[in-house]
Amino acid sequence: MTTTGEEDKGDIRVLTGPWWWARWRSAVLDGCLALVSAVECAAEGIPFARDAGIPLAVGVVFGAAAGSTLLLRRMWPIVVVLVSVAIAPAQMGFLLTVVGLYTLAASELPRRIIGSLAGMSLLGTLVVTFVRAQRDMTNGELDMGDWFVPFISITASVGVTAPPLLLGLYVGARRRLMESLRERADSLERELQLLAERAEERAEWARNEERTRIAREMHDVVAHRVSLMVVHAAALQAVARKDPEKAVKNAALVGDMGRQALTELREMLGVLRSGDGAGVARERAEAVPLAAVRVAAAAAASRAADEEGGSADGPCLSELDELIGQSAAAGMVVDLSVEGEVRSYAPEVERTAYRVVQEALTNVHKHAAGAKTYVRLAHRASEIAMQVENEPPSEVSSARLPSGGNGLVGMKERVSALGGVFVSGPTDAGGFRVSAVIPAS
């Protein structure tokens, strides 16, 4: 009774052969070889039975049984070779010997075992051939010189043993090479898949980082200016009837700030639609690189605070007076104090310091309208420190400015990216303090 097994390869189920055969084709081939070998050995068992003086049926059955062991060549090649060596004196099993040696050499057995069994087969064939040739010469069937017996013995034994042995060694080496190459290909495919997954993770991380930077830049561009617009609009509503001149002034400020904010938003939205913010022409069908949007947003944020002689790299500390002036125009009392020798810093340092003060003042407008605010800037040997602290609000603002809670997070991210320290929190007096220290280089 034969059984069949199934092995899973991914989602494909491959039918295997019976017993120890991997495929049915291999089983059929071995069955045919065993049948031919059994017939050969059974035929050769007839003269063996006559010479040995045993019944012919015994010789035929013995030969058929010995030849059929070729069916086991894939599972037990050693058994096949040993049987061929054992029946060599009976002058039977040529096919069994050749196929057995080939299978043995192509197997994964150690080389010392293959060499030992091949040597035994060579020696057995040599002895049998020598004895048969010597007998034939003695009986007068062959009339050759004394050199013929050793010559034919060596030639026959080497001719029967060497070709299948060398062919088997070659096929075995080639099979191992193919398996090694297949394993390397599978390993390379797994590594490539792993690298692709890691690349996708890094790309996703980079996209998230770029989105965060874009959101931070847009927040810096819009939040401060729109907050001032809302404060001025609330003041305009309060003084519209009492002081028309001040109302007109506040209305003009609101209009200017609104136009500037609208221009900056239009520029950034144009980048998001066309992907052309970095100055490089791209096809509309392509995805917009987030880095280009971030560059455009940073450029818009820079232009929001730049005047005609402003820095091309973005807002700088020299523009703090103008920033504080805008807050003062909105009704905030701001006290600015500067310590140390004023000097210039790297563009990213000055831009970050400016943004920290800007966002802190925006938060005062939102949450502590009318509170007096102190802005302190300290130039030190290897760092620059800034602090924005406000007193408790004296009144409840009518502006009702919304808050997304991203301002403090954005400030901390900016400062930490430059290796600085950022601290914020309420004061004992009921106000709020924002402090940051940024390395000078």
Coordinates of C-alpha atoms in Angstrom, one line a residue:
M1 CA 0.0 0.0 0.0
T2 CA 1.4 3.4 -0.9
T3 CA 0.7 6.7 0.7
T4 CA 1.1 10.1 -0.7
G5 CA 2.0 13.3 1.2
E6 CA 1.5 16.9 0.6
E7 CA 3.9 19.7 1.4
D8 CA 3.0 23.4 1.6
K9 CA 5.0 25.9 -0.5
G10 CA 3.5 29.3 0.2
D11 CA -0.1 29.1 -0.9
I12 CA 0.6 26.2 -3.4
R13 CA 0.2 22.7 -2.4
V14 CA 2.5 20.3 -4.2
L15 CA 1.7 16.5 -4.4
T16 CA 4.7 14.4 -3.4
G17 CA 5.6 10.8 -4.5
P18 CA 5.0 7.6 -2.5
W19 CA 7.2 6.6 0.3
W20 CA 10.7 8.2 0.1
W21 CA 10.3 9.6 -3.4
A22 CA 9.9 13.3 -3.8
R23 CA 8.0 13.0 -7.1
W24 CA 6.1 10.3 -8.9
R25 CA 8.4 10.6 -11.9
S26 CA 11.3 9.6 -9.7
A27 CA 9.4 6.6 -8.4
V28 CA 8.5 5.4 -11.9
L29 CA 12.1 5.8 -13.1
D30 CA 13.5 3.8 -10.2
G31 CA 10.8 1.1 -10.7
C32 CA 11.7 0.7 -14.3
L33 CA 15.4 0.5 -13.5
A34 CA 14.7 -2.0 -10.8
L35 CA 12.6 -4.1 -13.2
V36 CA 15.3 -4.1 -15.8
S37 CA 18.0 -5.0 -13.2
A38 CA 15.8 -7.8 -11.8
V39 CA 15.4 -9.3 -15.3
E40 CA 19.1 -9.0 -16.0
C41 CA 20.1 -10.6 -12.7
A42 CA 17.4 -13.3 -13.1
A43 CA 18.8 -14.2 -16.5
E44 CA 22.4 -14.2 -15.1
G45 CA 21.2 -16.4 -12.3
I46 CA 20.6 -19.3 -14.7
P47 CA 24.4 -20.0 -15.5
F48 CA 25.2 -19.2 -11.9
A49 CA 22.8 -21.9 -10.7
R50 CA 24.3 -24.4 -13.2
D51 CA 27.9 -23.6 -12.0
A52 CA 26.9 -23.7 -8.3
G53 CA 24.8 -26.9 -8.7
I54 CA 21.6 -25.5 -7.4
P55 CA 18.1 -25.5 -8.9
L56 CA 17.6 -23.0 -11.7
A57 CA 14.5 -21.6 -9.9
V58 CA 16.7 -20.7 -6.9
G59 CA 19.2 -19.0 -9.1
V60 CA 16.5 -17.0 -10.9
V61 CA 14.8 -16.0 -7.7
F62 CA 18.1 -15.0 -6.1
G63 CA 19.0 -12.9 -9.1
A64 CA 15.6 -11.2 -9.4
A65 CA 15.7 -10.4 -5.6
A66 CA 19.2 -9.0 -5.8
G67 CA 18.5 -6.9 -8.9
S68 CA 15.3 -5.5 -7.5
T69 CA 17.2 -3.9 -4.6
L70 CA 17.9 -1.1 -7.1
L71 CA 14.5 0.2 -6.1
L72 CA 16.1 1.4 -2.8
R73 CA 18.9 3.4 -4.4
R74 CA 17.6 6.8 -3.4
M75 CA 16.9 5.8 0.2
W76 CA 19.8 3.4 0.9
P77 CA 22.5 3.7 -1.8
I78 CA 25.0 1.9 0.5
V79 CA 22.8 -1.2 0.5
V80 CA 22.6 -1.2 -3.3
V81 CA 26.4 -1.0 -3.6
L82 CA 27.0 -3.7 -1.0
V83 CA 24.6 -6.0 -2.8
S84 CA 26.3 -5.4 -6.1
V85 CA 29.7 -6.2 -4.4
A86 CA 28.2 -9.3 -2.8
I87 CA 26.8 -10.7 -6.1
A88 CA 29.9 -9.8 -8.1
P89 CA 31.4 -13.3 -7.7
A90 CA 28.2 -14.7 -9.3
Q91 CA 29.0 -12.6 -12.4
M92 CA 25.6 -10.7 -12.2
G93 CA 24.4 -7.2 -11.5
F94 CA 26.1 -5.0 -14.1
L95 CA 23.3 -2.4 -14.1
L96 CA 23.0 -2.7 -10.4
T97 CA 26.7 -1.9 -10.0
V98 CA 26.7 1.1 -12.4
V99 CA 23.5 2.7 -11.1
G100 CA 24.4 2.0 -7.5
L101 CA 27.8 3.7 -7.8
Y102 CA 26.3 6.7 -9.6
T103 CA 23.7 7.1 -6.9
L104 CA 26.2 6.7 -4.1
A105 CA 28.6 9.3 -5.6
A106 CA 25.7 11.8 -6.2
S107 CA 24.4 11.4 -2.6
E108 CA 25.2 13.6 0.4
L109 CA 27.2 10.8 2.2
P110 CA 30.7 11.6 3.4
R111 CA 33.5 11.3 0.8
R112 CA 35.3 8.6 2.9
I113 CA 32.3 6.3 2.8
I114 CA 31.9 6.9 -1.0
G115 CA 35.6 6.2 -1.5
S116 CA 35.5 3.0 0.6
L117 CA 32.5 1.5 -1.1
A118 CA 33.8 2.5 -4.6
G119 CA 37.1 0.9 -3.7
M120 CA 35.3 -2.3 -2.6
S121 CA 33.4 -2.4 -5.9
L122 CA 36.5 -1.8 -7.9
L123 CA 38.4 -4.5 -6.1
G124 CA 35.5 -7.0 -6.4
T125 CA 35.1 -6.3 -10.1
L126 CA 38.9 -6.6 -10.6
V127 CA 39.1 -10.0 -8.8
V128 CA 36.1 -11.4 -10.6
T129 CA 37.3 -10.3 -14.0
F130 CA 40.8 -11.6 -13.3
V131 CA 39.5 -15.0 -12.2
R132 CA 37.2 -15.3 -15.2
A133 CA 39.9 -14.3 -17.7
Q134 CA 42.4 -16.7 -16.2
R135 CA 39.8 -19.5 -16.4
D136 CA 39.0 -18.7 -20.0
M137 CA 42.7 -18.8 -20.9
T138 CA 43.2 -22.1 -19.0
N139 CA 40.2 -23.6 -20.8
G140 CA 41.7 -22.4 -24.1
E141 CA 38.8 -20.1 -24.9
L142 CA 41.3 -17.2 -25.1
D143 CA 44.7 -17.5 -26.7
M144 CA 46.5 -14.3 -25.6
G145 CA 49.7 -13.5 -23.9
D146 CA 50.3 -13.4 -20.1
W147 CA 49.8 -9.6 -20.2
F148 CA 46.2 -9.9 -21.3
V149 CA 44.7 -11.1 -18.0
P150 CA 45.9 -8.2 -15.8
F151 CA 45.2 -5.7 -18.7
I152 CA 41.6 -6.8 -19.2
S153 CA 41.0 -7.1 -15.4
I154 CA 42.2 -3.5 -14.8
T155 CA 40.4 -2.1 -17.8
A156 CA 37.1 -3.8 -17.0
S157 CA 37.1 -2.9 -13.4
V158 CA 38.0 0.7 -14.0
G159 CA 35.6 1.0 -16.9
V160 CA 32.7 -0.3 -14.8
T161 CA 33.6 1.8 -11.7
A162 CA 35.1 5.1 -12.8
P163 CA 32.5 6.5 -15.3
P164 CA 29.4 6.2 -13.0
L165 CA 31.5 7.3 -10.0
L166 CA 32.8 10.5 -11.7
L167 CA 29.4 11.2 -13.2
G168 CA 27.7 10.9 -9.8
L169 CA 30.3 13.2 -8.2
Y170 CA 29.7 15.8 -10.9
V171 CA 25.9 15.6 -10.6
G172 CA 26.1 15.7 -6.8
A173 CA 28.4 18.7 -6.9
R174 CA 26.2 20.5 -9.4
R175 CA 23.1 19.7 -7.4
R176 CA 24.7 21.1 -4.2
L177 CA 25.8 24.2 -6.2
M178 CA 22.3 24.8 -7.5
E179 CA 20.8 24.3 -3.9
S180 CA 23.4 26.8 -2.6
L181 CA 22.5 29.3 -5.3
R182 CA 18.8 28.8 -4.6
E183 CA 19.4 29.3 -0.9
R184 CA 21.4 32.4 -1.7
A185 CA 18.7 33.7 -3.9
D186 CA 16.0 33.1 -1.3
S187 CA 18.2 34.7 1.3
L188 CA 18.8 37.7 -1.0
E189 CA 15.1 37.9 -1.6
R190 CA 14.4 37.9 2.1
E191 CA 17.0 40.6 2.7
L192 CA 15.6 42.7 -0.1
Q193 CA 12.1 42.3 1.3
L194 CA 13.5 43.3 4.7
L195 CA 15.3 46.3 3.2
A196 CA 12.2 47.3 1.4
E197 CA 10.2 47.2 4.6
R198 CA 12.8 49.2 6.4
A199 CA 12.9 51.7 3.5
E200 CA 9.1 52.0 3.7
E201 CA 9.3 52.6 7.4
R202 CA 12.0 55.2 7.0
A203 CA 10.0 56.8 4.2
E204 CA 6.9 56.9 6.4
W205 CA 9.0 58.3 9.2
A206 CA 10.4 61.0 6.9
R207 CA 6.9 61.8 5.6
N208 CA 5.7 62.2 9.2
E209 CA 8.6 64.4 10.0
E210 CA 8.0 66.6 7.0
R211 CA 4.4 66.9 7.8
T212 CA 5.3 68.0 11.3
R213 CA 7.7 70.6 9.9
I214 CA 5.2 71.9 7.4
A215 CA 2.6 72.2 10.2
R216 CA 5.1 74.0 12.4
E217 CA 6.1 76.5 9.6
M218 CA 2.4 77.2 8.7
H219 CA 1.6 77.7 12.3
D220 CA 4.4 80.2 12.6
V221 CA 3.3 82.0 9.5
V222 CA -0.3 82.3 10.3
A223 CA -0.9 82.0 14.0
H224 CA 0.8 85.2 15.2
R225 CA -0.5 87.5 12.4
V226 CA -4.1 86.1 12.7
S227 CA -4.0 86.4 16.4
L228 CA -3.1 90.1 16.2
M229 CA -5.9 90.5 13.6
V230 CA -8.4 89.1 16.1
V231 CA -7.1 91.3 18.9
H232 CA -7.3 94.4 16.7
A233 CA -10.8 93.4 15.5
A234 CA -11.9 93.1 19.2
A235 CA -10.3 96.5 20.0
L236 CA -12.0 98.0 16.9
Q237 CA -15.4 96.7 18.0
A238 CA -14.8 98.3 21.5
V239 CA -13.7 101.8 20.3
A240 CA -15.7 102.1 17.0
R241 CA -18.1 104.6 18.5
K242 CA -15.9 106.2 21.2
D243 CA -12.7 106.9 19.2
P244 CA -13.3 106.8 15.4
E245 CA -9.7 107.7 14.6
K246 CA -8.3 104.8 16.6
A247 CA -11.0 102.6 15.0
V248 CA -9.8 103.6 11.6
K249 CA -6.2 102.9 12.6
N250 CA -7.1 99.4 13.9
A251 CA -9.1 98.7 10.8
A252 CA -6.1 99.6 8.6
L253 CA -3.9 97.3 10.7
V254 CA -6.4 94.5 10.5
G255 CA -6.5 94.9 6.7
D256 CA -2.8 95.0 6.3
M257 CA -2.3 91.9 8.4
G258 CA -5.1 90.1 6.6
R259 CA -3.6 90.8 3.2
Q260 CA -0.2 89.6 4.3
A261 CA -1.6 86.4 5.9
L262 CA -3.7 85.8 2.8
T263 CA -0.7 86.2 0.5
E264 CA 1.4 83.8 2.6
L265 CA -1.4 81.2 2.6
R266 CA -1.9 81.5 -1.1
E267 CA 1.8 80.9 -1.7
M268 CA 1.9 77.8 0.5
L269 CA -1.4 76.4 -1.0
G270 CA 0.0 77.0 -4.5
V271 CA 3.0 74.9 -3.5
L272 CA 0.7 72.1 -2.2
R273 CA -1.2 72.1 -5.5
S274 CA 1.7 72.3 -8.0
G275 CA 4.8 71.2 -6.1
D276 CA 6.7 74.2 -7.5
G277 CA 7.6 75.9 -4.3
A278 CA 11.3 74.9 -4.4
G279 CA 11.9 76.7 -7.7
V280 CA 12.0 73.5 -9.8
A281 CA 9.4 72.7 -12.5
R282 CA 7.5 69.5 -11.9
E283 CA 4.6 67.8 -13.6
R284 CA 1.2 68.3 -12.1
A285 CA 0.5 64.6 -12.1
E286 CA 3.5 63.9 -9.8
A287 CA 3.2 63.9 -6.0
V288 CA 4.3 67.1 -4.3
P289 CA 7.5 66.5 -2.3
L290 CA 7.0 67.4 1.3
A291 CA 10.5 69.0 1.5
A292 CA 9.5 71.5 -1.2
V293 CA 6.4 72.4 0.8
R294 CA 8.5 72.9 3.9
V295 CA 10.9 75.1 2.1
A296 CA 8.1 77.2 0.7
A297 CA 6.5 77.4 4.1
A298 CA 9.7 78.5 5.7
A299 CA 10.2 81.1 2.9
A300 CA 6.7 82.4 3.5
A301 CA 7.3 82.6 7.2
S302 CA 10.5 84.5 6.6
R303 CA 8.8 87.0 4.3
A304 CA 6.1 87.5 6.9
A305 CA 8.6 89.3 9.2
D306 CA 11.0 90.6 6.6
E307 CA 11.1 94.2 5.5
E308 CA 12.9 95.6 2.5
G309 CA 16.3 95.0 4.1
G310 CA 15.4 91.8 5.9
S311 CA 17.4 88.6 5.9
A312 CA 16.9 86.2 3.1
D313 CA 17.3 83.3 5.6
G314 CA 14.2 84.2 7.6
P315 CA 13.5 86.4 10.6
C316 CA 16.4 87.4 12.8
L317 CA 16.8 88.8 16.3
S318 CA 17.3 92.4 15.0
E319 CA 13.5 92.3 14.1
L320 CA 12.4 91.7 17.7
D321 CA 11.7 95.4 18.1
E322 CA 9.2 95.3 15.2
L323 CA 7.6 92.1 16.6
I324 CA 7.2 93.7 20.0
G325 CA 5.9 96.8 18.3
Q326 CA 3.1 94.8 16.6
S327 CA 2.1 93.4 20.0
A328 CA 2.2 96.8 21.6
A329 CA 0.0 98.2 18.8
A330 CA -2.5 95.5 19.8
G331 CA -2.7 96.8 23.3
M332 CA -0.1 94.6 25.0
V333 CA 2.5 96.2 27.4
V334 CA 5.8 94.6 26.6
D335 CA 9.1 95.3 28.4
L336 CA 12.2 94.2 26.4
S337 CA 15.6 93.8 28.1
V338 CA 18.8 92.7 26.4
E339 CA 21.9 91.4 28.3
G340 CA 25.4 90.9 26.9
E341 CA 27.1 92.0 23.8
V342 CA 24.7 91.9 20.8
R343 CA 26.1 89.8 17.9
S344 CA 25.0 87.7 15.0
Y345 CA 24.4 84.0 15.1
A346 CA 23.8 81.3 12.6
P347 CA 20.5 81.8 10.6
E348 CA 18.8 78.8 12.1
V349 CA 19.7 79.9 15.6
E350 CA 18.3 83.5 15.1
R351 CA 15.3 82.1 13.3
T352 CA 14.5 79.7 16.2
A353 CA 15.0 82.4 18.8
Y354 CA 12.7 84.7 17.0
R355 CA 10.0 82.1 16.6
V356 CA 10.1 81.2 20.3
V357 CA 9.5 84.9 21.3
Q358 CA 6.9 85.2 18.6
E359 CA 4.9 82.2 19.7
A360 CA 5.2 83.1 23.3
L361 CA 3.7 86.6 22.6
T362 CA 1.0 84.9 20.5
N363 CA 0.1 82.8 23.5
V364 CA -0.1 85.9 25.7
H365 CA -2.6 87.4 23.2
K366 CA -4.6 84.2 23.4
H367 CA -4.6 83.4 27.1
A368 CA -3.6 86.5 29.0
A369 CA -4.9 89.6 27.1
G370 CA -3.9 92.8 28.8
A371 CA -1.2 91.2 30.9
K372 CA 2.1 92.9 31.1
T373 CA 4.8 90.9 29.5
Y374 CA 8.6 90.8 30.0
V375 CA 10.9 89.7 27.2
R376 CA 14.5 89.0 28.2
L377 CA 17.3 88.2 25.8
A378 CA 20.8 87.2 27.1
H379 CA 23.8 86.9 24.8
R380 CA 26.3 84.6 26.4
A381 CA 29.7 83.2 25.4
S382 CA 28.5 80.0 23.9
E383 CA 24.7 80.3 23.9
I384 CA 21.8 82.6 23.7
A385 CA 19.0 82.5 26.2
M386 CA 15.5 84.0 26.0
Q387 CA 12.6 84.3 28.4
V388 CA 9.0 85.5 27.9
E389 CA 7.0 85.9 31.1
N390 CA 3.6 87.5 31.5
E391 CA 1.8 88.6 34.6
P392 CA -1.7 87.3 35.4
P393 CA -4.3 88.7 33.0
S394 CA -6.1 91.9 34.3
E395 CA -9.2 91.3 32.2
V396 CA -11.0 88.6 30.2
S397 CA -10.3 89.0 26.5
S398 CA -13.3 89.5 24.2
A399 CA -11.3 88.2 21.2
R400 CA -11.9 84.5 22.2
L401 CA -8.9 83.2 20.3
P402 CA -8.9 79.4 19.7
S403 CA -5.9 77.3 20.7
G404 CA -4.8 74.0 19.1
G405 CA -2.1 73.3 21.8
N406 CA 0.6 73.0 19.1
G407 CA 2.5 76.2 19.9
L408 CA 4.5 75.0 22.9
V409 CA 5.2 71.6 21.2
G410 CA 6.5 73.4 18.1
M411 CA 8.8 75.6 20.1
K412 CA 10.2 72.7 22.0
E413 CA 10.8 70.8 18.8
R414 CA 12.6 73.7 17.2
V415 CA 14.9 74.3 20.3
S416 CA 15.6 70.5 20.8
A417 CA 16.6 70.2 17.1
L418 CA 19.4 72.6 17.7
G419 CA 20.6 70.9 20.9
G420 CA 19.0 73.5 23.2
V421 CA 16.8 73.3 26.3
F422 CA 13.1 74.5 26.4
V423 CA 11.1 74.9 29.6
S424 CA 7.6 76.4 30.0
G425 CA 5.0 76.5 32.8
P426 CA 3.0 78.7 35.1
T427 CA 4.6 81.0 37.6
D428 CA 3.9 81.3 41.3
A429 CA 2.3 84.7 40.7
G430 CA -0.3 83.3 38.3
G431 CA 1.4 84.2 35.1
F432 CA 3.2 82.0 32.5
R433 CA 6.8 81.7 31.6
V434 CA 8.6 80.4 28.5
S435 CA 12.4 79.9 28.7
A436 CA 14.8 78.6 26.1
V437 CA 18.6 78.2 25.8
I438 CA 20.1 77.6 22.4
P439 CA 23.8 76.8 21.7
A440 CA 25.4 79.6 19.7
S441 CA 27.0 77.2 17.2

